[in-house]
Coordinates of C-alpha atoms in Angstrom, one line a residue:
M1 CA 7.4 5.0 -6.6
K2 CA 5.4 7.4 -8.4
K3 CA 3.5 9.0 -6.1
F4 CA 7.1 9.2 -3.8
L5 CA 8.9 11.2 -6.7
V6 CA 6.2 13.4 -7.3
L7 CA 6.3 14.8 -3.8
L8 CA 9.5 15.1 -4.0
M9 CA 9.3 17.6 -6.9
C10 CA 8.9 20.8 -4.6
A11 CA 12.6 20.5 -4.3
V12 CA 14.4 24.1 -2.8
V13 CA 16.5 26.0 -5.0
L14 CA 20.2 25.5 -3.8
L15 CA 23.6 27.7 -5.0
M16 CA 24.2 26.1 -8.9
G17 CA 27.9 25.0 -9.6
D18 CA 29.5 23.8 -12.4
T19 CA 29.5 20.3 -13.9
V20 CA 31.3 18.5 -16.2
L21 CA 30.2 15.1 -18.0
D22 CA 31.5 11.7 -17.6
K23 CA 31.9 8.7 -19.1
S24 CA 29.0 7.3 -17.8
G25 CA 27.0 10.3 -19.4
I26 CA 25.9 11.4 -15.6
E27 CA 27.3 14.9 -14.9
S28 CA 29.8 15.5 -12.2
S29 CA 28.5 18.1 -10.7
F30 CA 29.1 20.3 -7.3
D31 CA 25.1 21.4 -7.2
P32 CA 23.5 19.0 -4.8
K33 CA 19.5 20.0 -6.5
K34 CA 20.8 18.7 -9.5
D35 CA 22.5 15.9 -9.0
Y36 CA 18.8 15.1 -7.5
E37 CA 17.3 16.1 -10.4
Q38 CA 19.6 13.8 -12.4
G39 CA 19.2 11.0 -10.3
E40 CA 15.2 11.0 -10.6
A41 CA 15.3 11.3 -14.4
F42 CA 17.5 8.1 -14.6
Y43 CA 15.3 6.6 -11.8
N44 CA 12.0 7.4 -13.6
N45 CA 14.2 5.9 -16.8
K46 CA 14.4 2.4 -14.7
E47 CA 18.1 3.4 -14.7
Y48 CA 18.4 2.4 -11.0
D49 CA 22.4 2.0 -10.3
K50 CA 23.1 5.5 -11.9
A51 CA 19.9 6.8 -9.5
A52 CA 21.7 5.6 -7.0
E53 CA 25.1 6.9 -7.6
L54 CA 23.5 10.6 -7.9
F55 CA 21.0 10.0 -4.8
K56 CA 24.4 9.3 -3.1
K57 CA 26.2 12.4 -4.2
A58 CA 22.5 14.5 -4.0
C59 CA 22.6 13.4 0.0
D60 CA 26.3 13.7 0.9
G61 CA 25.9 17.4 -0.4
G62 CA 22.9 17.9 1.9
N63 CA 20.2 17.6 -0.1
M64 CA 17.3 15.4 1.8
F65 CA 15.7 14.5 -1.1
G66 CA 18.4 13.1 -2.3
C67 CA 18.6 10.2 1.1
S68 CA 14.8 10.1 1.2
N69 CA 15.0 8.7 -2.4
L70 CA 18.3 7.0 -1.6
G71 CA 16.4 5.7 1.2
F72 CA 13.7 4.4 -1.0
M73 CA 16.2 2.4 -2.7
H74 CA 17.4 0.6 -0.2
A75 CA 14.6 -0.2 0.9
H76 CA 13.4 -2.2 -2.1
G77 CA 17.1 -3.3 -3.4
N78 CA 16.7 -1.1 -6.9
G79 CA 19.9 0.2 -8.1
V80 CA 21.6 -1.1 -4.6
E81 CA 21.9 -3.9 -2.1
K82 CA 18.8 -4.3 -0.3
D83 CA 19.5 -2.7 3.1
L84 CA 16.4 -1.7 5.6
G85 CA 19.0 -0.4 8.3
K86 CA 20.7 1.8 5.9
A87 CA 17.6 3.1 4.6
A88 CA 16.7 3.7 8.1
Q89 CA 19.9 5.5 8.4
L90 CA 18.8 7.4 5.7
Y91 CA 15.2 8.7 6.0
K92 CA 16.5 9.2 9.7
K93 CA 19.0 11.9 8.3
A94 CA 16.1 13.2 5.7
C95 CA 14.0 13.4 8.3
N96 CA 16.3 15.0 10.5
G97 CA 16.8 17.5 7.9
G98 CA 13.4 18.6 7.5
E99 CA 12.4 15.8 4.5
M100 CA 9.1 14.8 5.3
F101 CA 8.8 12.0 3.5
G102 CA 11.9 10.5 5.1
C103 CA 9.8 10.9 8.4
S104 CA 6.8 9.3 7.3
N105 CA 8.8 6.3 6.1
L106 CA 10.9 5.8 9.0
G107 CA 7.8 5.8 10.9
F108 CA 7.1 3.2 8.6
M109 CA 9.7 1.6 9.8
Y110 CA 8.8 1.3 13.2
A111 CA 5.8 0.8 12.7
H112 CA 7.0 -2.6 10.9
G113 CA 10.5 -3.0 12.8
N114 CA 12.0 -2.8 9.4
G115 CA 16.1 -1.9 10.0
V116 CA 14.8 -0.7 13.2
E117 CA 13.8 -2.2 16.6
K118 CA 9.6 -1.9 16.2
N119 CA 8.4 0.8 18.3
E120 CA 4.6 1.8 17.9
Q121 CA 4.7 5.0 19.9
K122 CA 8.4 6.2 17.7
A123 CA 6.2 5.6 14.7
V124 CA 3.5 7.6 15.7
E125 CA 6.1 10.5 17.0
L126 CA 7.1 10.7 13.6
Y127 CA 4.4 10.2 11.3
K128 CA 3.0 13.2 13.4
K129 CA 6.0 15.3 12.8
A130 CA 5.4 14.3 9.0
C131 CA 1.8 15.4 9.0
D132 CA 2.4 18.8 11.0
G133 CA 5.1 19.1 8.3
G134 CA 2.4 19.4 5.6
N135 CA 3.0 15.2 4.3
M136 CA -0.2 13.8 3.4
F137 CA 1.0 10.3 3.9
G138 CA 2.2 10.8 7.8
C139 CA -1.4 12.0 8.6
S140 CA -2.8 9.0 6.6
N141 CA -0.7 7.0 8.4
L142 CA -1.2 8.3 11.7
A143 CA -5.1 8.2 11.5
S144 CA -4.3 3.9 11.1
K145 CA -2.8 4.3 14.3
Y146 CA -5.6 6.1 16.2
A147 CA -8.2 4.1 14.0
N148 CA -6.3 0.8 15.7
G149 CA -5.0 1.6 18.6
N150 CA -1.5 1.2 18.0
G151 CA 1.0 3.7 19.9
V152 CA -2.0 5.8 21.1
E153 CA -5.3 5.3 22.3
K154 CA -8.0 4.3 20.1
D155 CA -9.9 6.9 19.0
F156 CA -12.2 7.2 15.1
S157 CA -12.9 10.5 15.6
K158 CA -9.6 11.5 15.5
A159 CA -8.9 8.7 12.9
A160 CA -11.7 10.4 10.9
E161 CA -10.1 14.1 11.0
L162 CA -7.1 12.8 10.0
Y163 CA -8.2 10.6 6.6
K164 CA -9.6 13.6 5.8
K165 CA -6.6 16.1 6.1
A166 CA -4.6 13.2 3.7
C167 CA -7.6 12.7 1.7
D168 CA -8.4 16.8 1.0
G169 CA -4.8 16.9 0.9
G170 CA -4.6 15.0 -2.2
E171 CA -3.6 11.7 -0.7
M172 CA -5.8 9.5 -2.1
L173 CA -5.1 6.4 0.2
G174 CA -6.8 8.6 2.8
C175 CA -9.7 9.1 0.7
G176 CA -10.0 5.7 0.5
F177 CA -10.0 5.1 4.1
L178 CA -12.1 8.0 5.2
G179 CA -14.4 5.9 2.8
V180 CA -14.5 3.0 5.2
V181 CA -15.0 5.1 8.2
Y182 CA -18.2 6.6 6.9
K183 CA -19.4 2.8 5.4
Y184 CA -18.8 1.9 9.0
G185 CA -19.9 4.5 11.0
N186 CA -16.3 5.2 12.6
G187 CA -16.0 8.3 14.6
V188 CA -18.7 9.6 12.3
E189 CA -22.3 9.2 11.4
K190 CA -22.9 6.3 9.0
D191 CA -23.5 7.3 5.4
F192 CA -23.2 4.8 2.4
S193 CA -23.7 7.3 -0.1
K194 CA -20.7 9.9 1.1
A195 CA -18.2 6.2 1.2
V196 CA -19.5 5.9 -2.1
Q197 CA -18.1 9.1 -3.5
L198 CA -14.9 8.6 -1.4
F199 CA -13.9 5.3 -2.6
K200 CA -14.6 6.8 -6.2
K201 CA -12.5 9.8 -5.3
A202 CA -9.6 7.1 -4.5
C203 CA -10.1 5.3 -7.3
D204 CA -10.1 8.2 -9.9
G205 CA -7.1 8.6 -8.3
G206 CA -5.0 5.6 -8.7
E207 CA -5.8 4.1 -5.4
M208 CA -6.6 0.4 -5.7
L209 CA -8.0 -0.3 -2.2
G210 CA -10.8 2.6 -3.5
C211 CA -11.9 0.6 -6.5
R212 CA -12.0 -2.7 -4.9
D213 CA -14.2 -1.0 -2.2
L214 CA -17.0 0.8 -4.5
G215 CA -17.1 -2.6 -6.3
V216 CA -18.4 -3.8 -3.1
M217 CA -20.8 -1.3 -2.5
Y218 CA -22.4 -1.8 -6.3
A219 CA -22.2 -5.8 -5.5
D220 CA -24.2 -5.2 -2.3
G221 CA -26.8 -2.4 -3.2
N222 CA -25.1 -0.3 -0.8
G223 CA -24.8 3.7 -1.5
V224 CA -25.9 2.9 -4.9
E225 CA -28.1 0.4 -7.2
K226 CA -26.9 -2.9 -7.4
D227 CA -24.4 -3.9 -10.2
F228 CA -22.8 -6.6 -10.1
K229 CA -21.6 -5.9 -13.6
K230 CA -19.9 -2.6 -12.4
A231 CA -19.0 -4.3 -9.7
V232 CA -17.1 -6.7 -11.9
E233 CA -15.6 -4.1 -13.6
L234 CA -14.0 -2.5 -10.5
S235 CA -12.8 -5.5 -8.7
K236 CA -11.1 -6.3 -11.6
K237 CA -9.7 -2.7 -12.2
A238 CA -8.3 -3.1 -8.4
C239 CA -6.8 -6.7 -9.4
N240 CA -4.9 -5.7 -12.0
G241 CA -3.7 -2.7 -10.0
G242 CA -2.5 -5.3 -7.4
D243 CA -4.8 -4.9 -4.9
M244 CA -5.4 -8.5 -3.9
R245 CA -8.7 -8.3 -2.1
G246 CA -9.8 -7.4 -5.6
C247 CA -8.4 -10.6 -7.1
T248 CA -10.3 -12.7 -4.2
N249 CA -13.5 -10.6 -5.0
L250 CA -13.8 -11.3 -8.2
G251 CA -12.7 -14.8 -7.8
V252 CA -16.4 -14.8 -5.5
M253 CA -18.0 -13.6 -8.3
Y254 CA -16.5 -16.1 -11.3
A255 CA -17.6 -18.5 -8.4
S256 CA -21.1 -17.7 -7.8
G257 CA -21.7 -16.2 -11.8
N258 CA -22.4 -12.6 -10.3
G259 CA -21.8 -10.2 -13.5
V260 CA -20.0 -12.6 -15.3
E261 CA -20.6 -16.5 -16.8
K262 CA -20.0 -18.6 -13.9
D263 CA -16.3 -20.1 -14.0
F264 CA -15.1 -21.7 -11.3
G265 CA -11.3 -22.6 -12.7
K266 CA -10.9 -19.2 -13.3
A267 CA -12.4 -18.1 -9.6
A268 CA -9.8 -20.2 -8.2
E269 CA -6.6 -18.4 -10.5
L270 CA -8.0 -15.6 -9.1
S271 CA -7.9 -16.8 -5.2
K272 CA -4.5 -18.4 -6.0
K273 CA -3.2 -15.1 -7.3
A274 CA -4.8 -13.2 -4.3
C275 CA -3.4 -16.2 -2.0
D276 CA 0.1 -16.1 -3.7
G277 CA -0.3 -11.9 -3.0
G278 CA -1.1 -12.0 0.6
D279 CA -4.7 -12.2 1.1
M280 CA -5.8 -14.6 3.5
L281 CA -9.0 -14.8 2.3
G282 CA -8.3 -15.8 -0.9
C283 CA -6.2 -19.0 0.7
S284 CA -9.2 -19.7 2.6
N285 CA -11.6 -19.5 -0.3
L286 CA -8.9 -21.3 -2.6
G287 CA -8.9 -24.4 0.5
S288 CA -12.8 -24.5 -0.2
M289 CA -12.5 -25.3 -3.3
Y290 CA -10.4 -28.2 -3.0
A291 CA -12.2 -29.8 -0.5
S292 CA -15.2 -29.3 -3.2
G293 CA -13.1 -30.3 -6.2
N294 CA -14.6 -26.4 -7.7
G295 CA -12.0 -25.5 -10.4
V296 CA -9.5 -27.2 -9.3
E297 CA -8.6 -31.2 -9.2
K298 CA -10.0 -32.0 -5.2
D299 CA -7.3 -32.8 -2.9
S300 CA -8.1 -32.5 1.3
D301 CA -4.5 -32.4 2.0
K302 CA -4.3 -29.3 -0.1
A303 CA -7.2 -27.9 1.3
A304 CA -6.1 -28.4 4.8
E305 CA -3.1 -26.7 4.0
L306 CA -4.4 -23.7 2.4
F307 CA -7.0 -23.4 5.8
K308 CA -4.4 -23.8 7.8
K309 CA -2.3 -20.7 5.9
A310 CA -5.3 -18.3 6.2
C311 CA -5.6 -19.3 9.7
N312 CA -1.7 -18.4 10.7
G313 CA -2.3 -15.1 8.9
G314 CA -5.6 -14.4 11.1
E315 CA -8.3 -14.9 8.9
M316 CA -10.8 -16.6 10.6
L317 CA -13.0 -18.3 8.3
G318 CA -9.9 -20.1 7.6
C319 CA -9.7 -21.2 10.9
R320 CA -13.0 -22.7 11.0
N321 CA -12.6 -24.3 8.0
L322 CA -9.6 -26.1 9.3
G323 CA -11.6 -26.7 12.4
I324 CA -14.7 -29.0 10.1
M325 CA -11.4 -30.7 8.6
Y326 CA -10.2 -32.0 12.1
D327 CA -14.0 -32.5 12.8
N328 CA -14.5 -34.9 9.8
G329 CA -10.8 -36.1 9.5
N330 CA -10.4 -34.8 5.7
G331 CA -7.1 -33.7 5.0
V332 CA -6.3 -33.9 8.6

């Protein structure tokens, strides 16, 4: 929510109105801008119910930032009942009213089919509107569509151009993905040094994807001198910051003893955290540990279960390992 609220500080100045204080400590106002600002203060103080009340007042009064914030709260169930359909309606109102974050978020809803029917072309249209309107999240999301060919024809050069625009505009996820573009040479000439520079910028800016990928560069010695301790430090930062692939990478280093003392128990713990958090490589790695009895008690049934989860989640190593289990009749 931090990035979200920072972007919303640019609220337009509206006419001031009279205010009174009600019993809840919320100012009753005829000024939507003031309602929005007070709602933002309550949100930052984690008083979500009061924040939602004030964002609704602001939105009803014509403040589109209030609509966008209230949509975000409905999307996540903060202070209000989680309702993706309602969130989409509020984002649409905000977007139609010229609030570009609402356009970007509504694009995300269409891209994933949350609260609306999935429509990649509509997502692209909304991301483009947001990006053209100065919202760098929209640019970064639009770049991803070009990189993957979702809703538009795949175009790595266009993706790189948009990631650069997002990064230059201060959107750190854009910097992280631009680093990936340079690492693999997709749409640009491969340049490990440039990738390292961009991963560092993203990491320093609080984007955990940048920290994780910078850690990989140190582990592999690409663009920097190989340094496993630095790789461990960065993977740990990413993991603690909520990047589950960072947890997986850190687990691998504990399992191999690179940059840290070998500890299969710690490796299993990190792989489980990653798997529970949705990283399918973590599930596959944890399955391997159950299959071999490293860090956990050997359990072929559990190993097969984890390999199946990884495979169904799109991790091909999990499919391969599950195939081996079937071939050998272990756990299946």
